[in-house]
Amino acid sequence: MTFKKAAEILADILGLDEGEITPEMELTPEFEIEKLHIAKFIIECEKKFKITIHDEDVHTFRSVCDVVKYIESRLSEEEGNSCESSEEERMWWYYV
Amino acid sequence: MEHYEMEFDFEAKHLNHIISIAEKQLADVRHSSSKQQSDLIEAKQDLWENSRHSVSNLWSSDRFYELVALSQYENVVSGKLSALELAAGKIAALERMIQSPYFARIDFQFEDEAEAEQIYIGRSSLIDEREVEIQVYDWRSPLASVFYRFGVGNAFYDAPNGRISGKVSLKRQFEIRHGQLDYFFDADVQIMDEFLRKLLSQNASSKMKAIVETIQKDQDLVIRDLENDLMMVQGVAGSGKTSVALHRVAYLMYQGLSSKLSAHNIMILSPNTLFERYISNVLPELGEDNVISIHFDDLLKLILPTARVQTKNQLLETLLTSKEGSKETPPVANDGSNIKETPLVADDGSNINLTKRSLAFKTSLEFNEILDRFIADIPRKWIGFSDIDYDGKCIASRHLLKAEILDRKRDIPLGLRLKHQEDAIFQKVHQMRKTRMKKLRNFVRKYPEHVFETEEFARLLSISESTALSRNIGRFTRLDVLTLYKTLFHDSNYFDSLTEGIALPDDIDPILEYTRENLQKEQLAFEDGLPLALLQLKLNGFRYGKSIKQVVIDEAQDYYPLHFMILKILFPNARYTVLGDIYQTIEKPEELTFFDRISKILDKKKSSLVSMNKSFRCTSEILSFSKRFLRQNSEMESFSRSGEVPGVYEAQNQKALDERIQEEIRFCRDQQYQSIGLLCKTEADARCLYQRLKYPSEGLPNQRQTPPPQLEHPSEQQMQPSEHQAQSPERDQQGLQSELRFIGSDTITDIRGVFVLPLYMAKGLEFDAVLLCDIDKDHYISEDDRKLLYIGCTRALHRLSLFYTGEKSPLLD
C-alpha cells in the first residue's frame, strides 16, 4: 500500500508515530513540515519506490495524499500500465 | 355478446397459462439466485482471507504475481456479483410480468403461412425455454411495431434480415391488473380513440404508467427511427414529446443489446427530472441508474469547474422581475414616438432589452466565428513567450517557442500544443538535471558551515529553482480561459478588428460595454458562461473516456446556437434526438427555422424533422383558451376530449383573491385531482403566494365584508357556493396548508400534491389542475409574459383557472 509505505518514510523523517500521518496532512510548516523535510521525503520515496520524482512537480504537492497519487501514477507509468481511470472519468472526459 | 364471453374465457385461460410460465421461471431464478448468494458470500470470504491488502498497492513489479493471484479471486467475486445483479433484474421483470404480462395481441398471418399466429405484446418478453417459444414479445421487438403502425389488413415490419409482410386479422387490447383480466376490446380506430380518451381523462400520475400501450402511429415512427443521425421533433404542448423521447431511449437500448450500445452511452439533456421519474414509473426495465440525465447548467459546471455561472433560471428570474421588461412592448403603440428607444444603460443598471440582445449576440454563430478568429490570434498577440534558462544556459528562446506554436498542426487545440511544448522543455531539463545536481552538491559542499546534509540541501535548491522554472514556463503554456475571454472585450478597437465581414448588432458598443461591466462581477452572466465554456473546449480540448452514442435533448427551444456548438464538440460521434416546441420559448422569439439551424450546426449526414401537432394533454376547451396567447398561427389540434371551460376570476383585493384560490384548491381536491399547480410569474411571486396560503395572515380581518369574488366568464360548472366552504372544517384548511409545497430552484421529483412554483419552472410538467395567479396588468403585459401564459395554460390536463385582483392583464383580451 503506497500510503502506508510513504507514511512510514515521512514518520521516520519527522520523528513521529506512523499512525500520526494522515493522507490529509499538509506539507506545510503548520504541520511542522519544513522544506528540507520535503526534499528528504522526496529522496526517500524515490529510493523506496524506485521511481523519479521530477523537481518541478514537487510544488504541486499540497498534502501527503498528493504525493501518494503522484507515486502511484509514476509506478503505473513505469510499469507501462495506463492509469486506471476513476468511474467519473470513465463516464466523463478530462482535459489533457 | 356470447362471442365476447367465449373469447374472454379463452383469454383468461391464456393469461393464466402465461402467468404460470412466468411463476415457474420466477421460482427457478429465485432458487438459483439464493444459491449464488451463498456462493458469493463464500467467495468474498476467500478473497478477504487471501488478501489483506487492497489492489492499488500491487502495481509494482515485485508484487506482480500477487496481483495476478488476487485478480483471480476478484474475477470470481465480480462474476458472481454480475450474475446476481442479472438475477435481480430478472426477478423484478418476472414479478412485473405476473402482475400484467402483456397489453396487446395481434393475429398476424405471415405471407407464406396458412394460419395467423397470435402475437402477445408486453413490456418485456417472455420466452418459454422448454418449448423454445416466445410467449410474449417485447414492445420494442420488430414484430411488435405492427401493432403500433397498422390496423386490420395488410401490414409489414422490418426485421434484421429484411422486410416481412403479412396480414393483421385481429388487434386486441387488454386491461390486466394484479394478474386478472379486467376486460379486453378488439380495436378499430374509433374504439382505440375511446380507449385513449378514457385513459387521458385519468389523472396525471396514473396516466404515466400506461403510455407504452398508447403510442400513436406518428410517435412510433419517431421512436423506432434508426436511419437518422439527427432526429428533430417539433411537438406542440402536450403532444407527448417527453414520452416519445423516453420510449426512443428504451428502444435504442433494446436495439443496442445487439450492437453493444449500453445505457451509459445515452445522455439525456433536460431541464427537469421528468425523465428519471418516467423511467422509474413507466419503464422500470430501463433501470433508473442506467441513463445519464443532466441539466445543461451542470454540463457547464463540468466544463468550467471553477467558474460561478448564472443559471438559466436565475437569468429568467432577472428578466421577468425587471420593470424594464414589462414595458418592453407597450400594448398600444399610439403616437409613433417610441418612448422606450432602447436606452443604453438603464438607471437601475439592468436594461432588459440590452441583456436580451447581448445574450442573442454572444450565443450566436457570428460570435462563434469571432471566437475562432480570436483563438487564431492568441499565440500571435496574447501569449508572452519568454526565454527559458536552465543551468546557466538558454534552453529555449522566445522567438523559437512562438514560431513552434504557430507552425504546429492547427487542428490540435492550442492548449494541447502548449502543453506539448512545456513537456518538451522539461525533457531537456531532465536530461541536464544530473549535471545540474552535481553542481548544486558541489556548491553546497563549498559552504560547510551549515548543518544540513548535502544531498538534501542540494535537492531543496533544485526543487526551488525548478518550481520557479515551472512557474515561468507556465506563464505562457497555461492558458487562463477567463482572462483571455476578458481580453477579447477589453478594447473595442481590438474587438472590431476581429469582426470583418461579420454582421454585428447595431448596438454592439453598448453590448461590449455591458459585457465588460458584467465581467467585473463575481458571478458570470449566463450569456458569458456559454461562450466561455466553448472557448475552454476549443482551447484545451478534451478526451472522452467512453463516448456517448446517443444524445436526447428535451426542451430544445430554450437552447441557443452556442449550446449546440458545445454539444457538437462534446459528443461528436453521437446521434441526436432533439425535441422542442418553438411556441414555448420565453425570452426569445423562435421560428421553424430553428430546426434548420440545429441541423446546420450539428451537421449530420441524415436528419429529419417530424411535427407532432396533436395535443393529448389538455381538454379541447383548455387548448382553445391557450391558443389566444399564441402570436404565430400554430397548427395545433386537440385530441377531442372535452372538459370545463377555463374560468377567469376577479377578486376585489388580495385577501379575497387568496380565499378564492383556496376555494379552488379545495374544489380540485374534492375532485380527486392528484396534482395541482399554482403558477406564478416569478419565484418571488410564487414565494409570496406560498407564504400567504401557508401561513394565512396573523389576525383575521373581518372577511364578511369582502364581497364574494366575481366570476367573469362563468364556466359551465359553478364552483361550490361559499356556504359549502363554511361547512368545511378547519381541519381541511390545515390539511391544505400542510400539503402545500413550494418549488423554487429545485426540481420537482414527484408531481402528486399541491405546488406553488414560478411559471418557467413548470415547463415540461403537467398538472391535473392549474391555477394561474396574479393575471393582472402589472404582472402580465409584455411579449414574454404572453408566452409565459401560453406555457402556463398548456400545463393543465383537466381544469384551468386564472385569478387576478386589480386590473386584468390586457393579454387576456
mmCIF file of C-alpha atoms in Angstrom, chain B residues 142-267:
data_model
loop_
_atom_site.group_PDB
_atom_site.id
_atom_site.type_symbol
_atom_site.label_atom_id
_atom_site.label_comp_id
_atom_site.label_asym_id
_atom_site.label_seq_id
_atom_site.Cartn_x
_atom_site.Cartn_y
_atom_site.Cartn_z
ATOM 1 C CA PRO B 142 -39.656 -5.519 -34.737
ATOM 2 C CA LEU B 143 -42.799 -7.606 -34.912
ATOM 3 C CA ALA B 144 -44.473 -5.507 -32.235
ATOM 4 C CA SER B 145 -44.162 -2.414 -34.431
ATOM 5 C CA VAL B 146 -47.044 -3.843 -36.451
ATOM 6 C CA PHE B 147 -49.318 -3.244 -33.502
ATOM 7 C CA TYR B 148 -48.484 0.448 -33.375
ATOM 8 C CA ARG B 149 -48.465 1.135 -37.065
ATOM 9 C CA PHE B 150 -51.213 -0.877 -38.686
ATOM 10 C CA GLY B 151 -54.849 -1.602 -38.319
ATOM 11 C CA VAL B 152 -56.538 -4.748 -39.505
ATOM 12 C CA GLY B 153 -55.350 -5.563 -43.011
ATOM 13 C CA ASN B 154 -52.032 -5.778 -44.820
ATOM 14 C CA ALA B 155 -49.009 -4.951 -42.757
ATOM 15 C CA PHE B 156 -45.258 -5.343 -42.670
ATOM 16 C CA TYR B 157 -42.315 -4.852 -40.375
ATOM 17 C CA ASP B 158 -38.598 -4.541 -40.821
ATOM 18 C CA ALA B 159 -36.693 -7.381 -39.285
ATOM 19 C CA PRO B 160 -32.887 -7.541 -39.172
ATOM 20 C CA ASN B 161 -32.868 -9.710 -42.285
ATOM 21 C CA GLY B 162 -35.329 -7.712 -44.328
ATOM 22 C CA ARG B 163 -38.923 -6.651 -44.626
ATOM 23 C CA ILE B 164 -41.535 -9.161 -43.634
ATOM 24 C CA SER B 165 -45.065 -8.814 -44.871
ATOM 25 C CA GLY B 166 -48.290 -10.305 -43.747
ATOM 26 C CA LYS B 167 -51.789 -9.571 -42.694
ATOM 27 C CA VAL B 168 -53.274 -8.469 -39.429
ATOM 28 C CA SER B 169 -56.571 -10.166 -38.775
ATOM 29 C CA LEU B 170 -57.076 -9.069 -35.189
ATOM 30 C CA LYS B 171 -55.892 -6.283 -32.941
ATOM 31 C CA ARG B 172 -56.812 -6.636 -29.328
ATOM 32 C CA GLN B 173 -56.022 -4.648 -26.210
ATOM 33 C CA PHE B 174 -56.223 -5.855 -22.642
ATOM 34 C CA GLU B 175 -56.651 -4.343 -19.278
ATOM 35 C CA ILE B 176 -54.896 -6.689 -16.891
ATOM 36 C CA ARG B 177 -54.449 -5.783 -13.246
ATOM 37 C CA HIS B 178 -52.924 -7.873 -10.499
ATOM 38 C CA GLY B 179 -52.829 -10.849 -12.803
ATOM 39 C CA GLN B 180 -56.570 -10.619 -13.542
ATOM 40 C CA LEU B 181 -58.078 -9.863 -16.906
ATOM 41 C CA ASP B 182 -60.437 -6.913 -16.408
ATOM 42 C CA TYR B 183 -61.590 -6.566 -19.951
ATOM 43 C CA PHE B 184 -60.379 -6.568 -23.498
ATOM 44 C CA PHE B 185 -61.543 -4.995 -26.694
ATOM 45 C CA ASP B 186 -60.819 -5.561 -30.317
ATOM 46 C CA ALA B 187 -59.548 -2.375 -31.707
ATOM 47 C CA ASP B 188 -60.578 -0.430 -34.665
ATOM 48 C CA VAL B 189 -59.647 3.213 -34.764
ATOM 49 C CA GLN B 190 -62.759 4.511 -33.079
ATOM 50 C CA ILE B 191 -62.541 2.224 -30.118
ATOM 51 C CA MET B 192 -58.840 2.962 -29.854
ATOM 52 C CA ASP B 193 -59.696 6.623 -29.578
ATOM 53 C CA GLU B 194 -62.284 5.856 -26.960
ATOM 54 C CA PHE B 195 -59.765 3.866 -25.003
ATOM 55 C CA LEU B 196 -57.235 6.650 -25.295
ATOM 56 C CA ARG B 197 -59.801 9.230 -24.250
ATOM 57 C CA LYS B 198 -60.640 7.227 -21.188
ATOM 58 C CA LEU B 199 -57.009 6.868 -20.371
ATOM 59 C CA LEU B 200 -56.261 10.528 -20.894
ATOM 60 C CA SER B 201 -59.039 11.582 -18.623
ATOM 61 C CA GLN B 202 -57.320 9.804 -15.784
ATOM 62 C CA ASN B 203 -55.118 11.807 -13.507
ATOM 63 C CA ALA B 204 -51.560 12.631 -14.350
ATOM 64 C CA SER B 205 -49.826 10.122 -12.159
ATOM 65 C CA SER B 206 -51.864 7.108 -13.117
ATOM 66 C CA LYS B 207 -51.711 8.040 -16.746
ATOM 67 C CA MET B 208 -47.954 7.943 -16.874
ATOM 68 C CA LYS B 209 -47.991 4.273 -16.230
ATOM 69 C CA ALA B 210 -49.880 3.404 -19.327
ATOM 70 C CA ILE B 211 -48.069 5.171 -22.104
ATOM 71 C CA VAL B 212 -46.485 2.156 -23.753
ATOM 72 C CA GLU B 213 -49.916 0.963 -24.663
ATOM 73 C CA THR B 214 -50.991 4.173 -26.294
ATOM 74 C CA ILE B 215 -48.133 5.067 -28.555
ATOM 75 C CA GLN B 216 -49.629 6.595 -31.672
ATOM 76 C CA LYS B 217 -48.516 5.804 -35.158
ATOM 77 C CA ASP B 218 -46.535 9.004 -35.760
ATOM 78 C CA GLN B 219 -44.988 8.734 -32.331
ATOM 79 C CA ASP B 220 -43.997 5.182 -33.110
ATOM 80 C CA LEU B 221 -42.212 6.285 -36.264
ATOM 81 C CA VAL B 222 -40.047 8.645 -34.227
ATOM 82 C CA ILE B 223 -39.424 6.072 -31.529
ATOM 83 C CA ARG B 224 -38.210 3.387 -33.889
ATOM 84 C CA ASP B 225 -36.254 5.566 -36.264
ATOM 85 C CA LEU B 226 -32.717 4.299 -36.655
ATOM 86 C CA GLU B 227 -31.911 5.842 -40.000
ATOM 87 C CA ASN B 228 -31.349 9.409 -38.983
ATOM 88 C CA ASP B 229 -28.342 10.670 -37.066
ATOM 89 C CA LEU B 230 -30.347 13.704 -36.157
ATOM 90 C CA MET B 231 -34.000 13.295 -35.348
ATOM 91 C CA MET B 232 -35.815 16.531 -34.594
ATOM 92 C CA VAL B 233 -39.312 16.761 -33.271
ATOM 93 C CA GLN B 234 -41.398 19.898 -33.207
ATOM 94 C CA GLY B 235 -44.200 18.931 -30.897
ATOM 95 C CA VAL B 236 -46.868 21.224 -29.530
ATOM 96 C CA ALA B 237 -47.559 21.338 -25.821
ATOM 97 C CA GLY B 238 -48.910 18.027 -24.625
ATOM 98 C CA SER B 239 -48.144 16.123 -27.801
ATOM 99 C CA GLY B 240 -46.125 13.586 -25.858
ATOM 100 C CA LYS B 241 -42.593 14.668 -26.768
ATOM 101 C CA THR B 242 -41.148 13.564 -23.474
ATOM 102 C CA SER B 243 -42.816 10.229 -23.605
ATOM 103 C CA VAL B 244 -41.653 9.753 -27.180
ATOM 104 C CA ALA B 245 -38.098 10.604 -26.165
ATOM 105 C CA LEU B 246 -38.240 8.169 -23.317
ATOM 106 C CA HIS B 247 -39.542 5.360 -25.438
ATOM 107 C CA ARG B 248 -36.947 6.148 -28.029
ATOM 108 C CA VAL B 249 -34.270 5.746 -25.386
ATOM 109 C CA ALA B 250 -35.836 2.452 -24.376
ATOM 110 C CA TYR B 251 -35.975 1.362 -27.970
ATOM 111 C CA LEU B 252 -32.379 2.373 -28.681
ATOM 112 C CA MET B 253 -31.260 0.422 -25.661
ATOM 113 C CA TYR B 254 -33.164 -2.589 -26.865
ATOM 114 C CA GLN B 255 -31.551 -2.248 -30.273
ATOM 115 C CA GLY B 256 -28.239 -1.665 -28.572
ATOM 116 C CA LEU B 257 -28.365 -5.032 -26.876
ATOM 117 C CA SER B 258 -27.043 -6.471 -30.092
ATOM 118 C CA SER B 259 -24.882 -3.529 -31.148
ATOM 119 C CA LYS B 260 -23.230 -3.045 -27.768
ATOM 120 C CA LEU B 261 -24.908 0.246 -27.029
ATOM 121 C CA SER B 262 -25.001 0.201 -23.287
ATOM 122 C CA ALA B 263 -27.168 2.532 -21.302
ATOM 123 C CA HIS B 264 -24.179 4.582 -20.286
ATOM 124 C CA ASN B 265 -23.831 5.657 -23.856
ATOM 125 C CA ILE B 266 -27.116 7.525 -23.689
ATOM 126 C CA MET B 267 -27.284 11.041 -22.360
#
